[in-house]
Protein backbone atom coordinates (compact mmCIF):
# COMPACT_ATOMS: atom_id res chain seq x y z
CA UNK A 1 0.00 0.00 0.00
CA UNK A 2 1.15 3.55 -0.61
CA UNK A 3 1.25 6.52 1.75
CA UNK A 4 0.94 10.16 0.78
CA UNK A 5 -1.73 11.85 -1.31
CA UNK A 6 -4.36 9.15 -1.57
CA UNK A 7 -3.58 5.48 -1.18
CA UNK A 8 -3.06 2.79 -3.77
CA UNK A 9 -2.72 -0.95 -3.44
CA UNK A 10 -0.21 -2.87 -5.56
CA UNK A 11 -0.84 -6.61 -5.91
CA UNK A 12 1.75 -8.99 -7.36
CA UNK A 13 0.82 -12.59 -8.14
CA UNK A 14 2.86 -15.78 -7.73
CA UNK A 15 2.00 -16.80 -11.25
CA UNK A 16 3.15 -13.41 -12.57
CA UNK A 17 1.43 -10.08 -13.05
CA UNK A 18 1.17 -6.75 -11.21
CA UNK A 19 -1.97 -4.66 -10.74
CA UNK A 20 -2.88 -1.39 -9.02
CA UNK A 21 -6.15 -0.86 -7.13
CA UNK A 22 -7.76 2.09 -5.36
CA UNK A 23 -9.15 1.86 -1.83
CA UNK A 24 -12.56 0.96 -3.20
CA UNK A 25 -11.07 -2.22 -4.63
CA UNK A 26 -11.38 -0.97 -8.21
CA UNK A 27 -8.56 -1.84 -10.63
CA UNK A 28 -6.62 1.15 -11.98
CA UNK A 29 -5.50 0.67 -15.56
CA UNK A 30 -4.45 -2.62 -17.05
CA UNK A 31 -2.36 -5.37 -15.41
CA UNK A 32 1.34 -5.64 -16.29
CA UNK A 33 3.16 -8.94 -16.83
CA UNK A 34 6.09 -8.35 -14.47
CA UNK A 35 7.17 -11.30 -12.31
CA UNK A 36 8.10 -10.21 -8.80
CA UNK A 37 9.79 -11.93 -5.89
CA UNK A 38 8.94 -9.20 -3.35
CA UNK A 39 7.14 -5.86 -3.17
CA UNK A 40 7.42 -3.08 -0.55
CA UNK A 41 5.04 -0.31 0.49
CA UNK A 42 4.98 2.71 -1.82
CA UNK A 43 5.09 6.50 -1.53
CA UNK A 44 3.43 9.33 -3.43
CA UNK A 45 5.69 12.11 -4.68
CA UNK A 46 6.23 14.58 -7.48
CA UNK A 47 9.24 14.13 -9.75
CA UNK A 48 9.69 17.23 -11.88
CA UNK A 49 6.11 18.29 -12.54
CA UNK A 50 4.80 14.74 -12.62
CA UNK A 51 2.84 13.26 -9.68
CA UNK A 52 3.51 9.58 -9.20
CA UNK A 53 3.38 6.71 -6.72
CA UNK A 54 6.49 4.54 -6.47
CA UNK A 55 6.59 0.98 -5.14
CA UNK A 56 10.08 -0.54 -4.63
CA UNK A 57 10.24 -4.20 -5.56
CA UNK A 58 12.42 -7.18 -6.42
CA UNK A 59 12.09 -9.05 -9.71
CA UNK A 60 11.95 -12.82 -9.92
CA UNK A 61 15.61 -12.64 -11.02
CA UNK A 62 16.56 -10.76 -7.83
CA UNK A 63 16.96 -7.25 -9.28
CA UNK A 64 15.87 -4.08 -7.45
CA UNK A 65 13.29 -2.14 -9.47
CA UNK A 66 10.64 0.52 -8.98
CA UNK A 67 7.01 0.20 -10.08
CA UNK A 68 5.18 3.41 -10.88
CA UNK A 69 1.61 4.62 -11.08
CA UNK A 70 0.96 8.05 -12.57
CA UNK A 71 -2.25 9.50 -14.01
CA UNK A 72 -2.31 8.78 -17.71
CA UNK A 73 -0.30 5.57 -17.59
CA UNK A 74 -2.22 2.62 -18.96
CA UNK A 75 -0.48 0.03 -16.72
CA UNK A 76 2.22 -0.25 -14.03
CA UNK A 77 5.61 0.88 -15.35
CA UNK A 78 8.96 -0.58 -14.26
CA UNK A 79 12.01 1.65 -13.72
CA UNK A 80 15.59 1.10 -12.55
CA UNK A 81 16.47 2.21 -9.02
CA UNK A 82 19.85 3.93 -8.42
CA UNK A 83 20.92 1.31 -5.85
CA UNK A 84 24.33 -0.27 -6.62
CA UNK A 85 23.65 -3.94 -5.90
CA UNK A 86 25.05 -6.82 -7.96
CA UNK A 87 23.90 -9.65 -5.68
CA UNK A 88 20.54 -11.39 -6.01
CA UNK A 89 18.09 -9.67 -3.65
CA UNK A 90 15.78 -11.91 -1.62
CA UNK A 91 13.45 -9.52 0.24
CA UNK A 92 12.68 -5.84 0.77
CA UNK A 93 10.74 -3.48 3.04
CA UNK A 94 10.23 0.28 3.09
CA UNK A 95 9.30 3.05 5.51
CA UNK A 96 8.98 6.78 6.01
CA UNK A 97 12.09 8.84 5.26
CA UNK A 98 10.83 12.09 6.79
CA UNK A 99 12.88 15.10 5.74
CA UNK A 100 15.71 12.84 4.49
CA UNK A 101 14.04 11.91 1.22
CA UNK A 102 11.27 10.08 -0.54
CA UNK A 103 11.36 6.61 1.00
CA UNK A 104 13.58 4.52 3.25
CA UNK A 105 14.44 1.04 1.98
CA UNK A 106 15.96 -2.07 3.55
CA UNK A 107 16.74 -5.31 1.73
CA UNK A 108 18.67 -8.54 2.13
CA UNK A 109 20.31 -10.83 -0.39
CA UNK A 110 20.48 -14.56 -1.04
CA UNK A 111 24.19 -14.68 -0.22
CA UNK A 112 23.94 -12.57 2.97
CA UNK A 113 20.51 -13.03 4.51
CA UNK A 114 21.67 -11.90 7.98
CA UNK A 115 22.61 -8.39 6.83
CA UNK A 116 20.09 -5.70 5.92
CA UNK A 117 21.32 -3.03 3.52
CA UNK A 118 19.50 0.23 4.26
CA UNK A 119 19.35 3.67 2.72
CA UNK A 120 17.12 6.51 1.57
CA UNK A 121 15.81 7.06 -1.93
CA UNK A 122 15.61 10.77 -2.79
CA UNK A 123 14.06 12.68 -5.69
CA UNK A 124 15.81 15.90 -6.74
CA UNK A 125 15.28 17.86 -9.96
CA UNK A 126 13.48 14.95 -11.52
CA UNK A 127 16.18 12.40 -10.72
CA UNK A 128 16.22 9.58 -8.16
CA UNK A 129 19.32 9.12 -5.98
CA UNK A 130 20.38 6.65 -3.27
CA UNK A 131 21.86 7.71 0.08
CA UNK A 132 23.28 4.58 1.76
CA UNK A 133 23.19 4.00 5.52
CA UNK A 134 25.17 1.61 7.70
CA UNK A 135 24.14 -2.03 7.24
CA UNK A 136 21.98 -3.58 9.97
CA UNK A 137 23.26 -6.97 11.12
CA UNK A 138 21.05 -9.67 12.66
CA UNK A 139 21.78 -12.89 14.52
CA UNK A 140 19.57 -14.91 12.17
CA UNK A 141 18.64 -15.27 8.49
CA UNK A 142 16.04 -12.59 7.78
CA UNK A 143 12.67 -13.73 6.45
CA UNK A 144 10.85 -10.36 6.66
CA UNK A 145 11.40 -6.81 7.86
CA UNK A 146 9.35 -3.72 8.68
CA UNK A 147 10.01 -0.12 9.70
CA UNK A 148 8.25 0.98 12.91
CA UNK A 149 8.86 4.74 13.05
CA UNK A 150 12.67 4.90 12.73
CA UNK A 151 13.22 1.37 14.04
CA UNK A 152 13.95 -1.45 11.62
CA UNK A 153 12.52 -4.75 12.88
CA UNK A 154 13.53 -8.03 11.25
CA UNK A 155 12.13 -11.53 11.80
CA UNK A 156 13.47 -15.05 11.17
CA UNK A 157 9.98 -16.60 11.19
CA UNK A 158 7.36 -14.10 9.96
CA UNK A 159 6.68 -14.34 6.22
CA UNK A 160 5.22 -10.82 6.22
CA UNK A 161 4.92 -7.83 8.53
CA UNK A 162 3.33 -4.38 8.65
CA UNK A 163 3.36 -1.36 10.92
CA UNK A 164 0.00 -0.03 12.18
CA UNK A 165 0.45 3.44 13.69
CA UNK A 166 -2.23 5.98 14.57
CA UNK A 167 -1.49 8.78 17.03
CA UNK A 168 -0.02 7.26 20.17
CA UNK A 169 -1.02 3.74 19.14
CA UNK A 170 1.73 1.78 17.42
CA UNK A 171 1.79 -1.95 16.72
CA UNK A 172 3.40 -4.50 14.46
CA UNK A 173 1.29 -7.00 12.55
CA UNK A 174 2.94 -10.21 11.37
CA UNK A 175 2.17 -13.45 9.55
CA UNK A 176 3.56 -16.89 10.26
CA UNK A 177 2.70 -19.89 8.13
CA UNK A 178 -0.30 -21.78 9.48
CA UNK A 179 -1.10 -19.16 12.13
CA UNK A 180 -3.58 -16.27 12.36
CA UNK A 181 -2.46 -12.66 12.12
CA UNK A 182 -0.38 -11.67 15.15
CA UNK A 183 -0.02 -8.25 16.76
CA UNK A 184 2.74 -6.84 18.95
CA UNK A 185 3.20 -3.50 20.73
CA UNK A 186 6.79 -4.19 21.86
CA UNK A 187 8.59 -4.62 18.52
CA UNK A 188 7.79 -8.33 18.30
CA UNK A 189 9.06 -9.40 21.73
CA UNK A 190 5.57 -10.67 22.60
CA UNK A 191 2.67 -11.30 20.24
CA UNK A 192 -1.08 -11.90 20.47
CA UNK A 193 -3.29 -13.60 17.89
CA UNK A 194 -5.76 -11.37 16.08
CA UNK A 195 -9.17 -12.87 15.38
CA UNK A 196 -10.73 -11.23 12.32
CA UNK A 197 -14.51 -11.33 12.00
CA UNK A 198 -16.31 -11.88 8.70
CA UNK A 199 -17.70 -8.82 6.97
CA UNK A 200 -21.26 -8.51 5.75
CA UNK A 201 -20.40 -10.10 2.41
CA UNK A 202 -16.65 -10.87 2.71
CA UNK A 203 -15.32 -13.92 4.61
CA UNK A 204 -12.32 -13.33 6.86
CA UNK A 205 -8.90 -14.51 5.61
CA UNK A 206 -8.16 -18.06 6.75
CA UNK A 207 -4.60 -18.55 5.47
CA UNK A 208 -3.08 -15.08 4.96
CA UNK A 209 0.19 -14.84 3.00
CA UNK A 210 0.84 -11.08 2.72
CA UNK A 211 -0.06 -8.06 4.83
CA UNK A 212 0.17 -4.26 4.77
CA UNK A 213 -1.43 -1.50 6.84
CA UNK A 214 -1.98 2.24 7.26
CA UNK A 215 -3.11 3.83 10.51
CA UNK A 216 -4.34 6.99 8.79
CA UNK A 217 -5.64 7.61 5.30
CA UNK A 218 -6.15 11.00 3.61
CA UNK A 219 -9.72 10.15 2.64
CA UNK A 220 -12.15 7.30 2.36
CA UNK A 221 -14.28 5.21 4.66
CA UNK A 222 -11.51 4.02 7.01
CA UNK A 223 -11.63 6.25 10.12
CA UNK A 224 -9.33 3.97 12.13
CA UNK A 225 -6.97 3.06 9.30
CA UNK A 226 -6.97 -0.10 7.24
CA UNK A 227 -5.21 -3.48 7.19
CA UNK A 228 -5.00 -5.31 3.87
CA UNK A 229 -4.38 -9.05 3.79
CA UNK A 230 -3.90 -11.36 0.83
CA UNK A 231 -4.44 -15.08 0.99
CA UNK A 232 -7.02 -17.83 1.11
CA UNK A 233 -10.33 -17.26 2.88
CA UNK A 234 -12.55 -19.76 4.64
CA UNK A 235 -14.32 -20.57 1.37
CA UNK A 236 -11.05 -21.58 -0.32
CA UNK A 237 -10.89 -18.46 -2.50
CA UNK A 238 -7.70 -16.41 -2.94
CA UNK A 239 -8.63 -12.82 -2.20
CA UNK A 240 -7.29 -9.46 -1.06
CA UNK A 241 -9.32 -8.42 1.99
CA UNK A 242 -9.66 -4.95 3.56
CA UNK A 243 -9.89 -5.15 7.37
CA UNK A 244 -11.12 -2.37 9.67
CA UNK A 245 -8.80 -2.07 12.74
CA UNK A 246 -10.88 0.64 14.44
CA UNK A 247 -11.58 -1.57 17.46
CA UNK A 248 -7.93 -1.20 18.50
CA UNK A 249 -6.85 2.06 16.88
CA UNK A 250 -9.86 4.19 17.95
CA UNK A 251 -10.27 2.83 21.48
CA UNK A 252 -7.91 3.05 24.45
CA UNK A 253 -5.83 -0.08 24.92
CA UNK A 254 -6.93 -1.83 28.09
CA UNK A 255 -4.51 -3.52 30.45
XYZ file of N, CA, C and O in Angstrom, residues 26 35 57 75 83 89 113 121 127 136 158 169 223 232 242 244 247:
68
model
N -11.236 -1.044 -6.765
C -11.378 -0.966 -8.214
C -9.996 -0.966 -8.879
O -9.091 -0.252 -8.455
N 7.101 -10.218 -13.289
C 7.173 -11.302 -12.312
C 8.027 -10.829 -11.148
O 9.208 -10.519 -11.329
N 10.489 -2.769 -5.477
C 10.240 -4.203 -5.555
C 11.468 -4.961 -5.992
O 12.516 -4.394 -6.311
N -0.786 1.199 -17.534
C -0.480 0.027 -16.723
C 0.736 0.345 -15.858
O 1.435 1.335 -16.101
N 20.327 2.019 -6.990
C 20.922 1.309 -5.854
C 21.977 0.354 -6.398
O 21.653 -0.582 -7.139
N 18.837 -10.144 -4.819
C 18.087 -9.673 -3.652
C 16.960 -10.644 -3.341
O 16.238 -11.095 -4.244
N 21.865 -13.243 4.005
C 20.509 -13.031 4.510
C 20.469 -12.548 5.951
O 19.389 -12.298 6.489
N 15.987 6.689 -0.539
C 15.815 7.065 -1.931
C 15.307 8.503 -1.969
O 14.306 8.828 -1.321
N 15.339 13.581 -10.735
C 16.184 12.396 -10.725
C 16.131 11.704 -9.364
O 16.100 12.364 -8.319
N 22.525 -3.069 8.705
C 21.985 -3.582 9.966
C 22.203 -5.085 10.010
O 21.730 -5.816 9.125
N 8.530 -14.706 10.583
C 7.359 -14.100 9.959
C 7.571 -13.986 8.460
O 8.605 -13.501 7.992
N -0.950 5.198 19.271
C -1.024 3.744 19.136
C -0.063 3.273 18.056
O -0.076 3.761 16.923
N -11.967 5.278 9.064
C -11.626 6.254 10.117
C -10.521 5.793 11.049
O -9.798 6.613 11.603
N -5.846 -16.979 1.307
C -7.017 -17.831 1.109
C -8.023 -17.594 2.223
O -7.659 -17.542 3.403
N -9.850 -6.174 2.798
C -9.656 -4.954 3.560
C -10.260 -5.153 4.945
O -11.443 -5.497 5.065
N -10.970 -3.587 8.868
C -11.117 -2.369 9.675
C -10.513 -2.592 11.064
O -11.030 -3.406 11.835
N -11.357 -1.085 16.092
C -11.575 -1.571 17.457
C -10.334 -1.385 18.320
O -10.437 -1.208 19.528
